[in-house]
Amino acid sequence: MSWKRPTAAFAVGALCLATAACGTSSGTAATAGKAEPPGAGYPVTVTDCGQTTTYTKAPSRVVVMNGASVAEVSSMLALGLGDRIVANAQSYGMSEVPGRVQAIAKLPTGGVKLNDIQDIPREAMLNLRPDFVLSTTGFGFDPKNGYATRKDLASIGAHTYMPVKGCDDASSVKGPPSIDDSYSMLRDLGKIFGVSARAEKLIADSRARIAAISAKVTTKLKASAGTAQPSKVMVIFSNMSMGANEFSSIAGVGIWNDILAKAAGSNAFASVTSNSFADLSKEKVAAAQVDALVVVSYHDPDPDAYARKLFAQFPQWKAARDKRYTVLSDSIYLGPSNDVAVERIARMLHPDAL
């Protein structure tokens, strides 16, 4: 069985989640709290995807479009802003962060009848009377897709936002997705909602945790007579189809490459494509060096079985001989908990260093 998600979901490198993490690591928060009262910092100006918006107060009627992402809703919850959401279309069903799935499930949906790709059509969106709409990419504001445009929403007093790596204008997107893009979204939302101190605390905690992990694994590599190279890691989305071949859900260019690097690993398939996913034959997969495996699970009831299946298909891999793999879901996407993915992968690759 295979699932296929809209490719727009991965234009931002990923996706993402978090329950409230006020004053805690993004990997440990379990419940969404109330937002802090906005300070006297308005007006504030935020620029995204070529559009500059000035906010005179914090939005109070937020709609989160699906976009096959959880980055936006997770970031809102991480900032304690769940009470501002009047309709959320994002869900994932799995998370490394305790309580996150349940927190998202408790958010209102606005009673919207979603379209065929489980997102909010134009008339339903306008009827919600939002004052702020979050989309994963420009796809969510494209009238050709049946959605309200940014201009439509501005006409009813609603501001709009999308992460920079989701911009339609390629000139606005500088370089591949990275963990810094997760921080940029948190920082922007912090400004918009008057909770910048909370955003900066989340960012600082994540940076510190990742830096500590990276330092430990780097020290371990250097201790190996200076000859050890980063492990080659396959990142693959279990039982999903993104293209024509059997192995079309192998991660190519995305935020996962930055996450792997921070854990002293490297993407075994980064050089074979410039796209988010590599679509490869079984022969090419068999010929690759794969020292370890990251299975990314989306509604797969048994991702461990998927890992075992791959090891049986490719027993020549070092990963198969060592049975070295880990299962992730939301933390490897854009969002507030990339530090969790770094820690999980580093522990898999360098268990004696952590």
mmCIF file of C-alpha atoms in Angstrom:
data_model
loop_
_atom_site.group_PDB
_atom_site.id
_atom_site.type_symbol
_atom_site.label_atom_id
_atom_site.label_comp_id
_atom_site.label_asym_id
_atom_site.label_seq_id
_atom_site.Cartn_x
_atom_site.Cartn_y
_atom_site.Cartn_z
ATOM 1 C CA MET A 1 0.000 0.000 0.000
ATOM 2 C CA SER A 2 1.303 3.487 -0.758
ATOM 3 C CA TRP A 3 0.208 6.981 0.066
ATOM 4 C CA LYS A 4 0.812 10.009 -2.109
ATOM 5 C CA ARG A 5 0.841 13.503 -0.692
ATOM 6 C CA PRO A 6 0.834 16.771 -2.655
ATOM 7 C CA THR A 7 4.405 17.656 -3.594
ATOM 8 C CA ALA A 8 3.768 21.256 -2.484
ATOM 9 C CA ALA A 9 4.056 19.917 1.037
ATOM 10 C CA PHE A 10 7.777 19.530 0.663
ATOM 11 C CA ALA A 11 8.672 22.768 -1.091
ATOM 12 C CA VAL A 12 9.622 24.273 2.229
ATOM 13 C CA GLY A 13 11.853 21.330 3.083
ATOM 14 C CA ALA A 14 9.445 20.219 5.248
ATOM 15 C CA LEU A 15 7.429 20.203 7.884
ATOM 16 C CA CYS A 16 7.243 20.118 11.471
ATOM 17 C CA LEU A 17 5.405 20.364 14.816
ATOM 18 C CA ALA A 18 5.109 21.351 18.461
ATOM 19 C CA THR A 19 2.924 21.585 21.407
ATOM 20 C CA ALA A 20 3.443 24.487 23.744
ATOM 21 C CA ALA A 21 7.062 24.801 24.730
ATOM 22 C CA CYS A 22 7.068 27.952 26.804
ATOM 23 C CA GLY A 23 10.435 27.990 28.479
ATOM 24 C CA THR A 24 11.222 24.375 27.552
ATOM 25 C CA SER A 25 13.008 22.472 24.845
ATOM 26 C CA SER A 26 10.887 22.010 21.752
ATOM 27 C CA GLY A 27 11.231 18.288 22.218
ATOM 28 C CA THR A 28 9.658 18.089 25.661
ATOM 29 C CA ALA A 29 6.586 20.314 25.628
ATOM 30 C CA ALA A 30 3.324 18.427 25.779
ATOM 31 C CA THR A 31 0.469 20.909 26.006
ATOM 32 C CA ALA A 32 -0.456 24.201 24.394
ATOM 33 C CA GLY A 33 -0.710 27.147 26.765
ATOM 34 C CA LYS A 34 -2.307 30.552 26.531
ATOM 35 C CA ALA A 35 -0.429 33.220 24.651
ATOM 36 C CA GLU A 36 1.274 35.925 26.637
ATOM 37 C CA PRO A 37 -0.488 39.284 26.377
ATOM 38 C CA PRO A 38 1.089 41.166 23.474
ATOM 39 C CA GLY A 39 3.472 43.893 24.533
ATOM 40 C CA ALA A 40 3.561 47.506 23.467
ATOM 41 C CA GLY A 41 5.708 46.679 20.469
ATOM 42 C CA TYR A 42 3.229 47.472 17.704
ATOM 43 C CA PRO A 43 3.264 48.316 14.898
ATOM 44 C CA VAL A 44 5.605 45.637 13.548
ATOM 45 C CA THR A 45 6.510 44.932 9.941
ATOM 46 C CA VAL A 46 7.217 41.505 8.463
ATOM 47 C CA THR A 47 8.247 40.699 4.894
ATOM 48 C CA ASP A 48 7.618 37.310 3.334
ATOM 49 C CA CYS A 49 7.755 36.279 -0.315
ATOM 50 C CA GLY A 50 8.017 39.849 -1.577
ATOM 51 C CA GLN A 51 5.066 41.137 0.448
ATOM 52 C CA THR A 52 5.597 43.561 3.314
ATOM 53 C CA THR A 53 2.870 43.643 5.970
ATOM 54 C CA THR A 54 2.477 45.977 8.927
ATOM 55 C CA TYR A 55 0.618 44.672 11.955
ATOM 56 C CA THR A 56 -0.954 47.130 14.381
ATOM 57 C CA LYS A 57 -2.081 44.381 16.759
ATOM 58 C CA ALA A 58 -1.804 40.624 17.204
ATOM 59 C CA PRO A 59 -4.151 38.569 15.011
ATOM 60 C CA SER A 60 -6.985 36.847 16.877
ATOM 61 C CA ARG A 61 -8.766 34.775 14.175
ATOM 62 C CA VAL A 62 -6.135 32.540 12.621
ATOM 63 C CA VAL A 63 -6.736 29.968 9.909
ATOM 64 C CA VAL A 64 -4.020 27.387 9.202
ATOM 65 C CA MET A 65 -4.191 25.828 5.739
ATOM 66 C CA ASN A 66 -3.174 22.209 5.254
ATOM 67 C CA GLY A 67 -0.525 22.227 2.519
ATOM 68 C CA ALA A 68 0.308 18.700 3.744
ATOM 69 C CA SER A 69 2.344 20.358 6.485
ATOM 70 C CA VAL A 70 2.321 20.674 10.224
ATOM 71 C CA ALA A 71 5.086 23.270 10.425
ATOM 72 C CA GLU A 72 2.750 26.207 10.819
ATOM 73 C CA VAL A 73 0.303 24.796 13.347
ATOM 74 C CA SER A 74 3.166 23.321 15.356
ATOM 75 C CA SER A 75 4.964 26.636 15.460
ATOM 76 C CA MET A 76 1.779 28.365 16.594
ATOM 77 C CA LEU A 77 1.374 25.852 19.406
ATOM 78 C CA ALA A 78 5.032 26.073 20.369
ATOM 79 C CA LEU A 79 4.522 29.806 20.821
ATOM 80 C CA GLY A 80 1.437 29.282 22.970
ATOM 81 C CA LEU A 81 -0.910 30.666 20.332
ATOM 82 C CA GLY A 82 -3.363 27.815 19.981
ATOM 83 C CA ASP A 83 -6.178 29.943 21.363
ATOM 84 C CA ARG A 84 -5.894 32.261 18.347
ATOM 85 C CA ILE A 85 -6.717 29.487 15.860
ATOM 86 C CA VAL A 86 -10.333 29.374 14.635
ATOM 87 C CA ALA A 87 -9.738 26.733 11.958
ATOM 88 C CA ASN A 88 -6.841 24.334 11.489
ATOM 89 C CA ALA A 89 -6.532 21.974 8.514
ATOM 90 C CA GLN A 90 -3.095 20.576 9.382
ATOM 91 C CA SER A 91 -2.510 17.201 11.006
ATOM 92 C CA TYR A 92 0.051 14.443 10.813
ATOM 93 C CA GLY A 93 -1.051 11.757 13.213
ATOM 94 C CA MET A 94 2.452 11.025 14.474
ATOM 95 C CA SER A 95 5.089 12.957 16.385
ATOM 96 C CA GLU A 96 8.317 12.564 18.323
ATOM 97 C CA VAL A 97 7.025 15.164 20.792
ATOM 98 C CA PRO A 98 4.736 13.801 23.523
ATOM 99 C CA GLY A 99 1.289 15.383 23.458
ATOM 100 C CA ARG A 100 1.681 17.079 20.093
ATOM 101 C CA VAL A 101 -0.716 14.865 18.142
ATOM 102 C CA GLN A 102 -3.367 15.293 20.815
ATOM 103 C CA ALA A 103 -2.865 19.068 21.001
ATOM 104 C CA ILE A 104 -3.351 19.443 17.253
ATOM 105 C CA ALA A 105 -6.398 17.182 17.299
ATOM 106 C CA LYS A 106 -8.054 19.435 19.890
ATOM 107 C CA LEU A 107 -7.830 22.552 17.718
ATOM 108 C CA PRO A 108 -11.022 23.793 16.020
ATOM 109 C CA THR A 109 -11.539 22.975 12.356
ATOM 110 C CA GLY A 110 -14.120 25.662 11.671
ATOM 111 C CA GLY A 111 -16.564 23.082 10.400
ATOM 112 C CA VAL A 112 -15.095 23.461 6.920
ATOM 113 C CA LYS A 113 -15.767 20.950 4.147
ATOM 114 C CA LEU A 114 -12.294 20.438 2.757
ATOM 115 C CA ASN A 115 -11.535 19.978 -0.948
ATOM 116 C CA ASP A 116 -10.135 16.869 -2.617
ATOM 117 C CA ILE A 117 -6.641 17.492 -1.280
ATOM 118 C CA GLN A 118 -7.928 18.197 2.207
ATOM 119 C CA ASP A 119 -7.535 21.950 2.196
ATOM 120 C CA ILE A 120 -9.771 24.995 2.592
ATOM 121 C CA PRO A 121 -11.470 26.270 -0.595
ATOM 122 C CA ARG A 122 -11.991 29.960 -1.337
ATOM 123 C CA GLU A 123 -15.583 30.514 -0.202
ATOM 124 C CA ALA A 124 -15.147 28.486 2.960
ATOM 125 C CA MET A 125 -12.014 30.481 3.771
ATOM 126 C CA LEU A 126 -13.738 33.843 3.302
ATOM 127 C CA ASN A 127 -16.718 32.682 5.370
ATOM 128 C CA LEU A 128 -14.393 32.004 8.294
ATOM 129 C CA ARG A 129 -13.633 35.767 8.450
ATOM 130 C CA PRO A 130 -10.002 35.279 9.455
ATOM 131 C CA ASP A 131 -7.644 38.126 10.240
ATOM 132 C CA PHE A 132 -4.557 35.980 9.584
ATOM 133 C CA VAL A 133 -4.011 32.985 7.272
ATOM 134 C CA LEU A 134 -0.994 30.683 7.272
ATOM 135 C CA SER A 135 -0.108 28.687 4.153
ATOM 136 C CA THR A 136 2.811 26.337 3.635
ATOM 137 C CA THR A 137 3.500 27.607 0.093
ATOM 138 C CA GLY A 138 2.105 29.937 -2.551
ATOM 139 C CA PHE A 139 0.036 26.981 -3.740
ATOM 140 C CA GLY A 140 -2.414 27.783 -0.954
ATOM 141 C CA PHE A 141 -3.118 31.271 -2.288
ATOM 142 C CA ASP A 142 -3.366 30.352 -5.960
ATOM 143 C CA PRO A 143 -6.819 30.943 -7.509
ATOM 144 C CA LYS A 144 -6.137 28.216 -10.090
ATOM 145 C CA ASN A 145 -6.257 25.756 -7.203
ATOM 146 C CA GLY A 146 -9.583 27.113 -5.972
ATOM 147 C CA TYR A 147 -8.121 29.075 -3.063
ATOM 148 C CA ALA A 148 -8.582 32.626 -1.819
ATOM 149 C CA THR A 149 -5.709 34.824 -2.984
ATOM 150 C CA ARG A 150 -3.691 37.056 -0.727
ATOM 151 C CA LYS A 151 -5.546 39.968 -2.328
ATOM 152 C CA ASP A 152 -8.922 38.326 -1.620
ATOM 153 C CA LEU A 153 -7.992 37.918 1.998
ATOM 154 C CA ALA A 154 -6.625 41.444 2.298
ATOM 155 C CA SER A 155 -10.004 42.720 1.076
ATOM 156 C CA ILE A 156 -11.677 41.294 4.202
ATOM 157 C CA GLY A 157 -8.923 42.524 6.513
ATOM 158 C CA ALA A 158 -6.911 39.321 6.735
ATOM 159 C CA HIS A 159 -3.133 39.301 6.664
ATOM 160 C CA THR A 160 -1.319 36.312 5.156
ATOM 161 C CA TYR A 161 2.004 34.574 5.694
ATOM 162 C CA MET A 162 4.033 31.703 4.273
ATOM 163 C CA PRO A 163 7.563 30.505 5.129
ATOM 164 C CA VAL A 164 10.254 31.884 2.850
ATOM 165 C CA LYS A 165 11.108 28.505 1.328
ATOM 166 C CA GLY A 166 7.491 28.229 0.192
ATOM 167 C CA CYS A 167 7.653 31.324 -1.995
ATOM 168 C CA ASP A 168 6.604 30.961 -5.617
ATOM 169 C CA ASP A 169 9.249 33.454 -6.703
ATOM 170 C CA ALA A 170 12.478 31.476 -6.984
ATOM 171 C CA SER A 171 14.511 34.666 -6.546
ATOM 172 C CA SER A 172 13.141 34.920 -2.998
ATOM 173 C CA VAL A 173 14.455 31.476 -2.062
ATOM 174 C CA LYS A 174 18.146 31.580 -1.242
ATOM 175 C CA GLY A 175 19.840 28.218 -0.850
ATOM 176 C CA PRO A 176 18.439 24.860 0.242
ATOM 177 C CA PRO A 177 16.092 24.595 3.233
ATOM 178 C CA SER A 178 17.823 24.581 6.601
ATOM 179 C CA ILE A 179 17.132 24.634 10.308
ATOM 180 C CA ASP A 180 17.552 28.407 10.170
ATOM 181 C CA ASP A 181 14.345 28.531 8.110
ATOM 182 C CA SER A 182 12.516 26.960 11.043
ATOM 183 C CA TYR A 183 13.939 29.676 13.262
ATOM 184 C CA SER A 184 12.948 32.387 10.791
ATOM 185 C CA MET A 185 9.324 31.278 10.881
ATOM 186 C CA LEU A 186 9.299 31.200 14.672
ATOM 187 C CA ARG A 187 10.857 34.653 14.778
ATOM 188 C CA ASP A 188 8.347 36.101 12.295
ATOM 189 C CA LEU A 189 5.382 34.626 14.146
ATOM 190 C CA GLY A 190 6.828 35.906 17.408
ATOM 191 C CA LYS A 191 6.886 39.444 16.005
ATOM 192 C CA ILE A 192 3.414 39.184 14.469
ATOM 193 C CA PHE A 193 1.795 37.973 17.698
ATOM 194 C CA GLY A 194 3.799 40.024 20.160
ATOM 195 C CA VAL A 195 5.592 37.032 21.701
ATOM 196 C CA SER A 196 9.112 37.625 20.414
ATOM 197 C CA ALA A 197 10.681 36.777 23.771
ATOM 198 C CA ARG A 198 9.068 33.357 23.650
ATOM 199 C CA ALA A 199 10.212 32.808 20.059
ATOM 200 C CA GLU A 200 13.784 33.791 20.875
ATOM 201 C CA LYS A 201 13.787 31.448 23.878
ATOM 202 C CA LEU A 202 12.664 28.528 21.699
ATOM 203 C CA ILE A 203 15.314 29.360 19.120
ATOM 204 C CA ALA A 204 18.080 29.764 21.710
ATOM 205 C CA ASP A 205 17.178 26.473 23.416
ATOM 206 C CA SER A 206 17.168 24.632 20.096
ATOM 207 C CA ARG A 207 20.484 26.146 18.989
ATOM 208 C CA ALA A 208 22.106 25.257 22.303
ATOM 209 C CA ARG A 209 20.875 21.685 22.219
ATOM 210 C CA ILE A 210 22.010 21.147 18.632
ATOM 211 C CA ALA A 211 25.391 22.768 19.316
ATOM 212 C CA ALA A 212 25.983 20.485 22.294
ATOM 213 C CA ILE A 213 25.075 17.383 20.283
ATOM 214 C CA SER A 214 27.233 18.440 17.332
ATOM 215 C CA ALA A 215 30.199 19.118 19.597
ATOM 216 C CA LYS A 216 29.993 15.644 21.121
ATOM 217 C CA VAL A 217 29.740 13.762 17.848
ATOM 218 C CA THR A 218 32.437 15.902 16.210
ATOM 219 C CA THR A 219 34.780 15.169 19.099
ATOM 220 C CA LYS A 220 34.031 11.487 18.679
ATOM 221 C CA LEU A 221 34.858 11.612 14.961
ATOM 222 C CA LYS A 222 38.123 13.462 15.593
ATOM 223 C CA ALA A 223 39.097 10.856 18.155
ATOM 224 C CA SER A 224 38.906 8.221 15.407
ATOM 225 C CA ALA A 225 42.423 9.109 14.287
ATOM 226 C CA GLY A 226 40.961 11.874 12.155
ATOM 227 C CA THR A 227 39.992 9.411 9.453
ATOM 228 C CA ALA A 228 36.315 8.853 10.168
ATOM 229 C CA GLN A 229 33.920 10.316 7.613
ATOM 230 C CA PRO A 230 30.272 11.248 8.191
ATOM 231 C CA SER A 231 28.029 8.212 7.820
ATOM 232 C CA LYS A 232 26.026 7.963 4.606
ATOM 233 C CA VAL A 233 22.355 7.987 5.556
ATOM 234 C CA MET A 234 19.333 7.148 3.467
ATOM 235 C CA VAL A 235 16.253 9.163 4.424
ATOM 236 C CA ILE A 236 13.153 7.537 2.959
ATOM 237 C CA PHE A 237 9.425 8.049 3.476
ATOM 238 C CA SER A 238 7.915 4.680 4.255
ATOM 239 C CA ASN A 239 5.344 3.166 1.920
ATOM 240 C CA MET A 240 4.890 6.390 -0.034
ATOM 241 C CA SER A 241 5.043 7.102 -3.752
ATOM 242 C CA MET A 242 6.374 10.376 -5.111
ATOM 243 C CA GLY A 243 7.164 9.336 -8.686
ATOM 244 C CA ALA A 244 7.432 6.524 -11.194
ATOM 245 C CA ASN A 245 9.904 4.139 -9.598
ATOM 246 C CA GLU A 246 9.652 1.849 -6.620
ATOM 247 C CA PHE A 247 12.041 4.117 -4.726
ATOM 248 C CA SER A 248 10.540 7.542 -5.435
ATOM 249 C CA SER A 249 10.315 8.738 -1.837
ATOM 250 C CA ILE A 250 14.052 8.952 -1.098
ATOM 251 C CA ALA A 251 14.845 12.340 0.393
ATOM 252 C CA GLY A 252 16.998 14.529 -1.830
ATOM 253 C CA VAL A 253 17.453 18.245 -1.198
ATOM 254 C CA GLY A 254 15.680 19.401 1.943
ATOM 255 C CA ILE A 255 15.981 20.500 5.539
ATOM 256 C CA TRP A 256 16.935 16.922 6.412
ATOM 257 C CA ASN A 257 20.397 17.479 4.918
ATOM 258 C CA ASP A 258 21.142 20.225 7.444
ATOM 259 C CA ILE A 259 19.756 18.035 10.221
ATOM 260 C CA LEU A 260 21.979 15.140 9.123
ATOM 261 C CA ALA A 261 25.040 17.383 8.994
ATOM 262 C CA LYS A 262 24.431 18.591 12.547
ATOM 263 C CA ALA A 263 24.368 14.939 13.628
ATOM 264 C CA ALA A 264 27.657 14.248 11.784
ATOM 265 C CA GLY A 265 25.947 12.372 8.982
ATOM 266 C CA SER A 266 25.349 13.023 5.293
ATOM 267 C CA ASN A 267 22.600 12.223 2.834
ATOM 268 C CA ALA A 268 23.615 9.200 0.758
ATOM 269 C CA PHE A 269 21.479 10.482 -2.141
ATOM 270 C CA ALA A 270 21.981 14.246 -1.969
ATOM 271 C CA SER A 271 24.071 14.343 -5.133
ATOM 272 C CA VAL A 272 21.681 12.409 -7.385
ATOM 273 C CA THR A 273 18.963 15.081 -7.601
ATOM 274 C CA SER A 274 18.308 18.783 -7.145
ATOM 275 C CA ASN A 275 14.710 18.062 -6.145
ATOM 276 C CA SER A 276 13.158 17.338 -2.774
ATOM 277 C CA PHE A 277 12.987 13.645 -3.656
ATOM 278 C CA ALA A 278 15.052 11.227 -5.686
ATOM 279 C CA ASP A 279 13.117 8.830 -7.919
ATOM 280 C CA LEU A 280 15.478 5.872 -8.363
ATOM 281 C CA SER A 281 15.542 2.351 -9.699
ATOM 282 C CA LYS A 282 16.222 -0.577 -7.417
ATOM 283 C CA GLU A 283 19.598 -1.048 -9.114
ATOM 284 C CA LYS A 284 20.757 2.475 -8.255
ATOM 285 C CA VAL A 285 19.603 2.091 -4.680
ATOM 286 C CA ALA A 286 21.425 -1.242 -4.412
ATOM 287 C CA ALA A 287 24.670 0.305 -5.631
ATOM 288 C CA ALA A 288 24.655 3.138 -3.097
ATOM 289 C CA GLN A 289 26.627 3.264 0.123
ATOM 290 C CA VAL A 290 24.079 3.258 2.954
ATOM 291 C CA ASP A 291 25.542 3.177 6.443
ATOM 292 C CA ALA A 292 22.329 4.002 8.276
ATOM 293 C CA LEU A 293 18.652 4.496 7.576
ATOM 294 C CA VAL A 294 16.088 7.100 8.629
ATOM 295 C CA VAL A 295 12.520 5.981 7.988
ATOM 296 C CA VAL A 296 10.106 8.911 7.941
ATOM 297 C CA SER A 297 6.640 7.718 8.802
ATOM 298 C CA TYR A 298 3.357 9.311 7.814
ATOM 299 C CA HIS A 299 0.365 7.202 8.861
ATOM 300 C CA ASP A 300 2.394 4.037 8.345
ATOM 301 C CA PRO A 301 1.200 1.621 11.035
ATOM 302 C CA ASP A 302 4.495 -0.298 11.068
ATOM 303 C CA PRO A 303 7.534 1.721 9.922
ATOM 304 C CA ASP A 304 9.839 -0.771 11.664
ATOM 305 C CA ALA A 305 8.571 -3.469 9.319
ATOM 306 C CA TYR A 306 9.400 -1.179 6.404
ATOM 307 C CA ALA A 307 12.979 -0.836 7.668
ATOM 308 C CA ARG A 308 13.298 -4.604 7.976
ATOM 309 C CA LYS A 309 11.953 -5.020 4.442
ATOM 310 C CA LEU A 310 14.634 -2.664 3.072
ATOM 311 C CA PHE A 311 17.380 -4.492 4.944
ATOM 312 C CA ALA A 312 16.187 -7.779 3.491
ATOM 313 C CA GLN A 313 16.220 -6.273 -0.022
ATOM 314 C CA PHE A 314 19.690 -4.755 0.359
ATOM 315 C CA PRO A 315 21.732 -6.974 2.694
ATOM 316 C CA GLN A 316 24.951 -5.540 1.244
ATOM 317 C CA TRP A 317 24.341 -2.207 2.954
ATOM 318 C CA LYS A 318 26.329 -1.570 6.119
ATOM 319 C CA ALA A 319 23.043 -0.321 7.562
ATOM 320 C CA ALA A 320 21.512 -3.745 6.940
ATOM 321 C CA ARG A 321 24.450 -5.619 8.472
ATOM 322 C CA ASP A 322 24.362 -3.406 11.566
ATOM 323 C CA LYS A 323 20.547 -3.097 11.677
ATOM 324 C CA ARG A 324 21.123 0.636 12.085
ATOM 325 C CA TYR A 325 18.025 2.756 11.639
ATOM 326 C CA THR A 326 15.669 5.157 13.386
ATOM 327 C CA VAL A 327 12.081 6.202 12.747
ATOM 328 C CA LEU A 328 11.102 9.879 12.646
ATOM 329 C CA SER A 329 8.011 11.809 11.638
ATOM 330 C CA ASP A 330 7.463 15.543 12.203
ATOM 331 C CA SER A 331 10.817 16.594 13.656
ATOM 332 C CA ILE A 332 12.688 16.154 10.377
ATOM 333 C CA TYR A 333 10.512 18.811 8.711
ATOM 334 C CA LEU A 334 10.422 22.565 8.941
ATOM 335 C CA GLY A 335 9.146 23.465 12.398
ATOM 336 C CA PRO A 336 10.093 24.070 16.014
ATOM 337 C CA SER A 337 11.565 20.669 16.899
ATOM 338 C CA ASN A 338 14.446 19.993 14.522
ATOM 339 C CA ASP A 339 16.658 19.572 17.589
ATOM 340 C CA VAL A 340 14.762 16.357 18.340
ATOM 341 C CA ALA A 341 15.648 14.939 14.921
ATOM 342 C CA VAL A 342 19.308 15.931 15.331
ATOM 343 C CA GLU A 343 19.442 14.152 18.681
ATOM 344 C CA ARG A 344 17.706 10.995 17.411
ATOM 345 C CA ILE A 345 19.965 10.702 14.366
ATOM 346 C CA ALA A 346 23.133 11.498 16.304
ATOM 347 C CA ARG A 347 22.248 8.840 18.874
ATOM 348 C CA MET A 348 21.720 6.318 16.064
ATOM 349 C CA LEU A 349 25.014 7.146 14.337
ATOM 350 C CA HIS A 350 27.188 7.771 17.396
ATOM 351 C CA PRO A 351 25.604 6.021 20.396
ATOM 352 C CA ASP A 352 28.836 6.075 22.382
ATOM 353 C CA ALA A 353 29.202 9.843 21.971
ATOM 354 C CA LEU A 354 25.918 10.820 23.633
#
